[in-house]
Coordinates of C-alpha atoms in Angstrom, one line a residue:
X1 CA -0.4 0.6 0.2
X2 CA 2.5 2.8 0.5
X3 CA 4.4 1.8 -2.3
X4 CA 1.0 2.5 -4.1
X5 CA 1.0 5.6 -1.9
X6 CA 4.0 7.4 -3.1
X7 CA 3.6 6.7 -6.9
X8 CA 0.7 8.0 -7.1
X9 CA 1.1 11.5 -5.8
X10 CA 4.3 11.6 -9.2
X11 CA 1.0 10.4 -10.9
X12 CA -0.8 13.0 -10.0
X13 CA 2.0 15.3 -10.6
X14 CA 2.1 14.6 -13.6
X15 CA -1.2 14.0 -14.7
X16 CA -1.5 18.2 -13.8
X17 CA 1.6 18.5 -16.1
X18 CA 0.3 16.7 -18.9
X19 CA -3.1 18.1 -19.3
X20 CA -1.9 21.6 -18.7
X21 CA 0.7 20.7 -21.2
X22 CA -2.0 18.7 -23.7
X23 CA 0.2 16.0 -23.9
X24 CA -2.1 13.7 -22.9
X25 CA -1.9 9.9 -24.5
X26 CA 1.9 10.8 -22.9
X27 CA 1.0 11.1 -19.7
X28 CA -1.6 8.2 -20.0
X29 CA 1.2 6.2 -21.1
X30 CA 3.2 7.0 -18.1
X31 CA 0.9 6.3 -15.6
X32 CA 0.2 2.5 -17.6
X33 CA 3.7 2.0 -17.9
X34 CA 4.3 3.1 -14.1
X35 CA 1.4 1.1 -13.2
X36 CA 2.5 -2.2 -14.6
X37 CA 6.1 -2.0 -13.5
X38 CA 4.6 -1.5 -9.9
X39 CA 1.8 -4.1 -10.1
X40 CA 4.3 -6.8 -11.5
X41 CA 7.0 -5.6 -8.2
X42 CA 4.1 -6.2 -6.1
X43 CA 3.0 -9.2 -7.6
X44 CA 7.2 -10.7 -7.5
X45 CA 7.3 -11.0 -10.6
X46 CA 10.7 -9.6 -12.3
X47 CA 11.6 -7.9 -15.9
X48 CA 14.0 -10.4 -18.6
X49 CA 15.6 -10.8 -21.2
X50 CA 16.3 -13.6 -22.8
X51 CA 18.6 -14.1 -26.3
X52 CA 16.6 -17.3 -28.3
X53 CA 19.4 -16.9 -31.1
X54 CA 17.6 -14.6 -33.7
X55 CA 15.8 -12.3 -31.3
X56 CA 15.7 -11.4 -28.0
X57 CA 12.2 -12.3 -25.8
X58 CA 11.6 -10.6 -22.7
X59 CA 9.6 -12.0 -19.7
X60 CA 8.0 -11.8 -16.5
X61 CA 8.8 -14.4 -14.2
X62 CA 8.6 -14.5 -10.1
X63 CA 11.7 -16.8 -10.2
X64 CA 10.6 -20.0 -7.7
X65 CA 13.6 -22.4 -8.4
X66 CA 11.7 -26.7 -7.9
X67 CA 8.8 -25.5 -8.8
X68 CA 6.3 -26.7 -11.6
X69 CA 6.8 -24.0 -14.3
X70 CA 3.8 -22.9 -15.5
X71 CA 3.8 -20.2 -19.0
X72 CA 0.9 -18.0 -19.8
X73 CA 0.5 -16.7 -23.6
X74 CA -0.7 -12.7 -24.0
X75 CA -3.2 -12.8 -28.1
X76 CA -3.1 -11.1 -30.7
X77 CA -1.8 -7.2 -30.2
X78 CA -1.7 -8.0 -26.5
X79 CA 1.4 -8.4 -24.1
X80 CA 2.6 -9.8 -21.1
X81 CA 0.6 -7.6 -19.5
X82 CA -2.4 -9.0 -18.9
X83 CA -1.2 -12.0 -16.9
X84 CA -0.8 -10.0 -14.0
X85 CA -3.6 -10.2 -11.6
X86 CA -3.8 -14.1 -12.8
X87 CA -0.8 -14.9 -12.0
X88 CA -0.5 -13.1 -8.3
X89 CA -2.5 -16.0 -6.7
X90 CA -0.5 -19.0 -8.5
X91 CA 3.3 -17.4 -7.2
X92 CA 3.5 -19.1 -4.4
X93 CA 3.6 -23.0 -5.2
X94 CA 4.9 -22.0 -9.5
X95 CA 7.9 -20.6 -11.5
X96 CA 5.9 -18.3 -14.1
X97 CA 7.3 -17.2 -17.6
X98 CA 4.5 -14.4 -19.0
X99 CA 6.6 -14.1 -22.4
X100 CA 6.5 -11.3 -25.1
X101 CA 5.6 -13.2 -28.0
X102 CA 7.6 -12.3 -31.2
X103 CA 6.3 -8.3 -32.5
X104 CA 4.6 -7.8 -28.9
X105 CA 5.6 -5.0 -26.7
X106 CA 8.9 -5.0 -25.2
X107 CA 9.5 -8.4 -28.1
X108 CA 12.0 -7.3 -31.2
X109 CA 9.4 -6.5 -34.4
X110 CA 10.6 -6.9 -37.3
X111 CA 9.0 -6.9 -41.7
X112 CA 11.0 -10.2 -42.8
X113 CA 10.4 -12.8 -40.0
X114 CA 7.3 -14.7 -39.9
X115 CA 4.5 -14.4 -36.7
X116 CA 2.5 -17.6 -37.9
X117 CA 2.3 -20.3 -35.4
X118 CA 4.3 -22.2 -37.0
X119 CA 7.1 -19.9 -36.4
X120 CA 6.3 -18.6 -32.8
X121 CA 5.9 -22.2 -31.4
X122 CA 8.9 -22.3 -32.5
X123 CA 10.7 -19.4 -30.7
X124 CA 9.2 -20.8 -27.5
X125 CA 10.6 -24.4 -27.5
X126 CA 13.8 -22.0 -28.2
X127 CA 12.8 -19.5 -24.9
X128 CA 12.3 -22.3 -22.9
X129 CA 15.6 -24.4 -23.7
X130 CA 17.5 -21.3 -23.4
X131 CA 15.4 -21.3 -19.5
X132 CA 16.6 -24.4 -19.5
X133 CA 12.9 -25.3 -18.7
X134 CA 12.5 -29.0 -20.4
X135 CA 8.7 -28.9 -20.0
X136 CA 5.6 -26.5 -18.3
X137 CA 2.1 -26.4 -17.9
X138 CA 1.2 -23.7 -21.1
X139 CA -1.8 -21.3 -20.8
X140 CA -2.9 -18.9 -23.5
X141 CA -5.7 -16.9 -24.5
X142 CA -6.8 -15.9 -28.1
X143 CA -4.0 -16.1 -30.6
X144 CA -1.4 -17.0 -27.0
X145 CA -4.6 -20.4 -26.8
X146 CA -4.0 -21.3 -30.9
X147 CA -0.4 -20.9 -29.9
X148 CA -0.8 -23.6 -27.0
X149 CA -2.4 -25.8 -28.8
X150 CA -0.4 -26.1 -31.2
X151 CA 2.8 -26.1 -29.1
X152 CA 1.3 -29.0 -27.1
X153 CA 1.1 -30.7 -30.7
X154 CA 4.5 -29.5 -31.8
X155 CA 6.4 -30.4 -28.2
X156 CA 4.4 -32.7 -26.3
X157 CA 8.5 -33.6 -24.5
X158 CA 7.8 -29.9 -23.8
X159 CA 4.2 -29.7 -22.4
X160 CA 3.0 -31.1 -19.3
X161 CA -0.6 -29.2 -19.9
X162 CA -2.3 -27.5 -22.5
X163 CA -4.9 -24.7 -21.5
X164 CA -7.2 -22.6 -24.4
X165 CA -8.9 -20.0 -23.7
X166 CA -11.5 -18.4 -26.5
X167 CA -8.4 -19.3 -28.2
X168 CA -8.5 -19.0 -32.5
X169 CA -7.1 -22.2 -34.1
X170 CA -10.5 -23.4 -35.7
X171 CA -13.7 -22.1 -37.0
X172 CA -16.7 -21.8 -35.2
X173 CA -20.4 -22.8 -36.9
X174 CA -21.3 -19.4 -35.8
X175 CA -19.3 -16.1 -36.7
X176 CA -18.8 -14.2 -34.4
X177 CA -19.3 -9.7 -34.5
X178 CA -15.6 -9.4 -35.6
X179 CA -15.5 -12.7 -38.1
X180 CA -18.1 -10.8 -39.1
X181 CA -16.8 -7.1 -39.7
X182 CA -13.8 -9.3 -41.6
X183 CA -16.2 -10.8 -44.2
X184 CA -17.3 -6.8 -44.6
X185 CA -13.8 -5.8 -44.9
X186 CA -13.4 -4.1 -41.9
X187 CA -10.5 -5.0 -39.1
X188 CA -11.2 -3.9 -35.4
X189 CA -7.7 -4.5 -34.7
X190 CA -6.4 -1.9 -36.5
X191 CA -7.6 1.9 -35.5
X192 CA -7.5 4.9 -37.1
X193 CA -8.6 7.3 -34.8
X194 CA -10.4 7.4 -31.2
X195 CA -13.7 6.5 -32.0
X196 CA -12.2 3.0 -33.4
X197 CA -10.4 2.0 -30.5
X198 CA -13.4 2.6 -28.1
X199 CA -15.4 0.1 -29.7
X200 CA -13.1 -2.4 -30.8
X201 CA -11.9 -2.3 -26.5
X202 CA -16.0 -2.5 -26.1
X203 CA -15.5 -6.2 -28.0
X204 CA -12.8 -6.9 -26.1
X205 CA -14.4 -7.8 -22.7
X206 CA -18.1 -8.0 -21.0
X207 CA -16.6 -7.0 -17.8
X208 CA -13.3 -5.2 -18.1
X209 CA -11.1 -3.5 -14.9
X210 CA -11.5 0.0 -14.4
X211 CA -8.6 2.1 -16.5
X212 CA -8.4 5.3 -16.3
X213 CA -9.5 7.6 -19.6
X214 CA -5.7 8.5 -19.7
X215 CA -4.7 5.7 -20.2
X216 CA -6.7 3.6 -23.0
X217 CA -6.4 7.4 -24.6
X218 CA -2.5 5.6 -24.5
X219 CA -3.8 2.9 -25.3
X220 CA -5.6 3.8 -28.8
X221 CA -2.9 6.5 -29.9
X222 CA -0.3 3.2 -29.9
X223 CA -2.7 0.8 -31.9
X224 CA -2.6 3.4 -34.6
X225 CA 0.3 3.8 -34.0
X226 CA 1.9 0.4 -35.0
X227 CA -1.2 -0.4 -36.9
X228 CA 1.0 -1.7 -40.0
X229 CA 3.1 -3.6 -37.9
X230 CA -0.4 -5.7 -35.9
X231 CA -1.7 -6.0 -39.8
X232 CA 1.5 -8.1 -40.8
X233 CA 1.1 -9.7 -37.6
X234 CA -2.1 -11.1 -37.9
X235 CA -2.1 -11.3 -42.0
X236 CA 0.8 -14.3 -40.4
X237 CA -1.2 -15.9 -37.6
X238 CA -5.0 -15.8 -39.2
X239 CA -3.3 -17.1 -42.6
X240 CA -1.6 -20.0 -40.3
X241 CA -3.2 -23.8 -40.5
X242 CA -6.8 -24.4 -38.7
X243 CA -6.2 -27.2 -36.2
X244 CA -9.7 -29.2 -36.5
X245 CA -7.3 -31.7 -38.3
X246 CA -4.9 -32.2 -35.7
X247 CA -6.8 -32.0 -32.0
X248 CA -7.0 -35.5 -31.7
X249 CA -2.5 -35.7 -31.2
X250 CA -3.3 -33.1 -28.6
X251 CA -2.1 -35.4 -25.2
X252 CA -1.8 -34.0 -22.7
X253 CA -3.9 -33.0 -20.4
X254 CA -6.1 -30.1 -21.6
X255 CA -8.8 -27.7 -20.4
X256 CA -10.8 -25.6 -22.2
X257 CA -12.6 -22.0 -21.3
X258 CA -14.8 -20.2 -22.9
X259 CA -16.6 -16.7 -22.5
X260 CA -20.0 -16.5 -23.1
X261 CA -20.5 -13.5 -24.7
X262 CA -16.9 -13.7 -26.2
X263 CA -17.6 -10.5 -29.3
X264 CA -14.0 -12.0 -31.2
X265 CA -14.2 -15.7 -31.6
X266 CA -17.8 -17.0 -31.1
X267 CA -18.0 -19.8 -28.7
X268 CA -19.8 -21.8 -30.7
X269 CA -15.9 -22.6 -31.4
X270 CA -16.0 -25.1 -28.1
X271 CA -18.1 -28.3 -29.4
X272 CA -14.9 -28.1 -31.9
X273 CA -12.0 -28.4 -30.1
X274 CA -14.8 -31.3 -27.5
X275 CA -14.7 -33.1 -30.8
X276 CA -11.5 -32.8 -31.7
X277 CA -8.9 -32.6 -28.1
X278 CA -9.4 -36.7 -25.8
X279 CA -10.7 -36.1 -22.9
X280 CA -11.1 -32.1 -23.0
X281 CA -11.8 -30.2 -19.9
X282 CA -14.6 -27.6 -20.8
X283 CA -15.7 -24.5 -19.0
X284 CA -18.0 -21.5 -19.5
X285 CA -18.0 -18.5 -18.1
X286 CA -21.8 -16.7 -19.0
X287 CA -22.0 -12.5 -18.7
X288 CA -17.7 -12.8 -19.9
X289 CA -16.0 -11.8 -23.0
X290 CA -12.8 -12.8 -24.4
X291 CA -10.7 -12.4 -21.4
X292 CA -12.2 -14.5 -18.5
X293 CA -8.4 -14.6 -17.0
X294 CA -8.4 -10.5 -17.1
X295 CA -12.6 -10.6 -16.3
X296 CA -12.1 -12.1 -13.4
X297 CA -8.9 -13.3 -13.0
X298 CA -9.4 -14.7 -8.4
X299 CA -11.7 -16.6 -9.9
X300 CA -10.0 -18.2 -13.4
X301 CA -6.3 -18.8 -11.3
X302 CA -8.5 -20.3 -8.5
X303 CA -10.1 -23.3 -11.3
X304 CA -6.7 -23.3 -13.2
X305 CA -4.4 -25.0 -10.0
X306 CA -7.5 -26.7 -9.0
X307 CA -7.3 -28.7 -12.6
X308 CA -3.2 -28.5 -12.3
X309 CA -3.1 -30.2 -8.2
X310 CA -5.6 -32.2 -9.8
X311 CA -3.0 -34.4 -13.1

């Protein structure tokens, strides 16, 4: 609490100065960065860099030697910070690694790289080797869920369990709001102004955490500045082969979560995953959107720990 209060003083001063100077988004970005750094520290996470050969990946880790390793994978256009409030509940019993995958967060982007799932799975494999991790429990959201399943199929020897949260990777029987927009030629992730960002942000969660407008302004501006990069990443990972024909190869203990109000990826996809993955444990959250681990971090963390403890 003392750390939070001390942080609040310069935040308030910076906010007032920034508004006077008209640097609303810049101040919002500073506030967001400071808040995430403080939360990570309070929860016991440190930021590290790992050289995996052709790039250096940024990641959080709580350094809990001897404990089982859990790897948490963010979705497209997100970063490692989305996991902090979920991960805080697991720090006593697990060694947690939360990477920024290539092209996201503090990890680098290059037009020359592929951001398809096989390439990202290879990078995750090299990250684990670099960190001397033989096998891990892997949990991922959205694109990260697609990556989780791809990794579990391609690297079964390195996968202790696989948990997919509202994952991409299969064709849903019913189109989501996002899929309808894409069919009309509009990608909601490609942002040109604050109005488009607000429409997009409303699609990501049904029960979002409280975020100050000044921070949302900064996040929106970041999406605008990364528009061309995000187009490239989206094209690459959406051109990856879908997993319907390979789901039966996912042999690790597996769990699937979905928010029934998900506007990005339709909940009807649950049936596709159930039909393909043997012995898949499934939970559908009522009144929750695309990111259950952000919308209800404590409850989902408890469910995840119960799943792991039963393995």
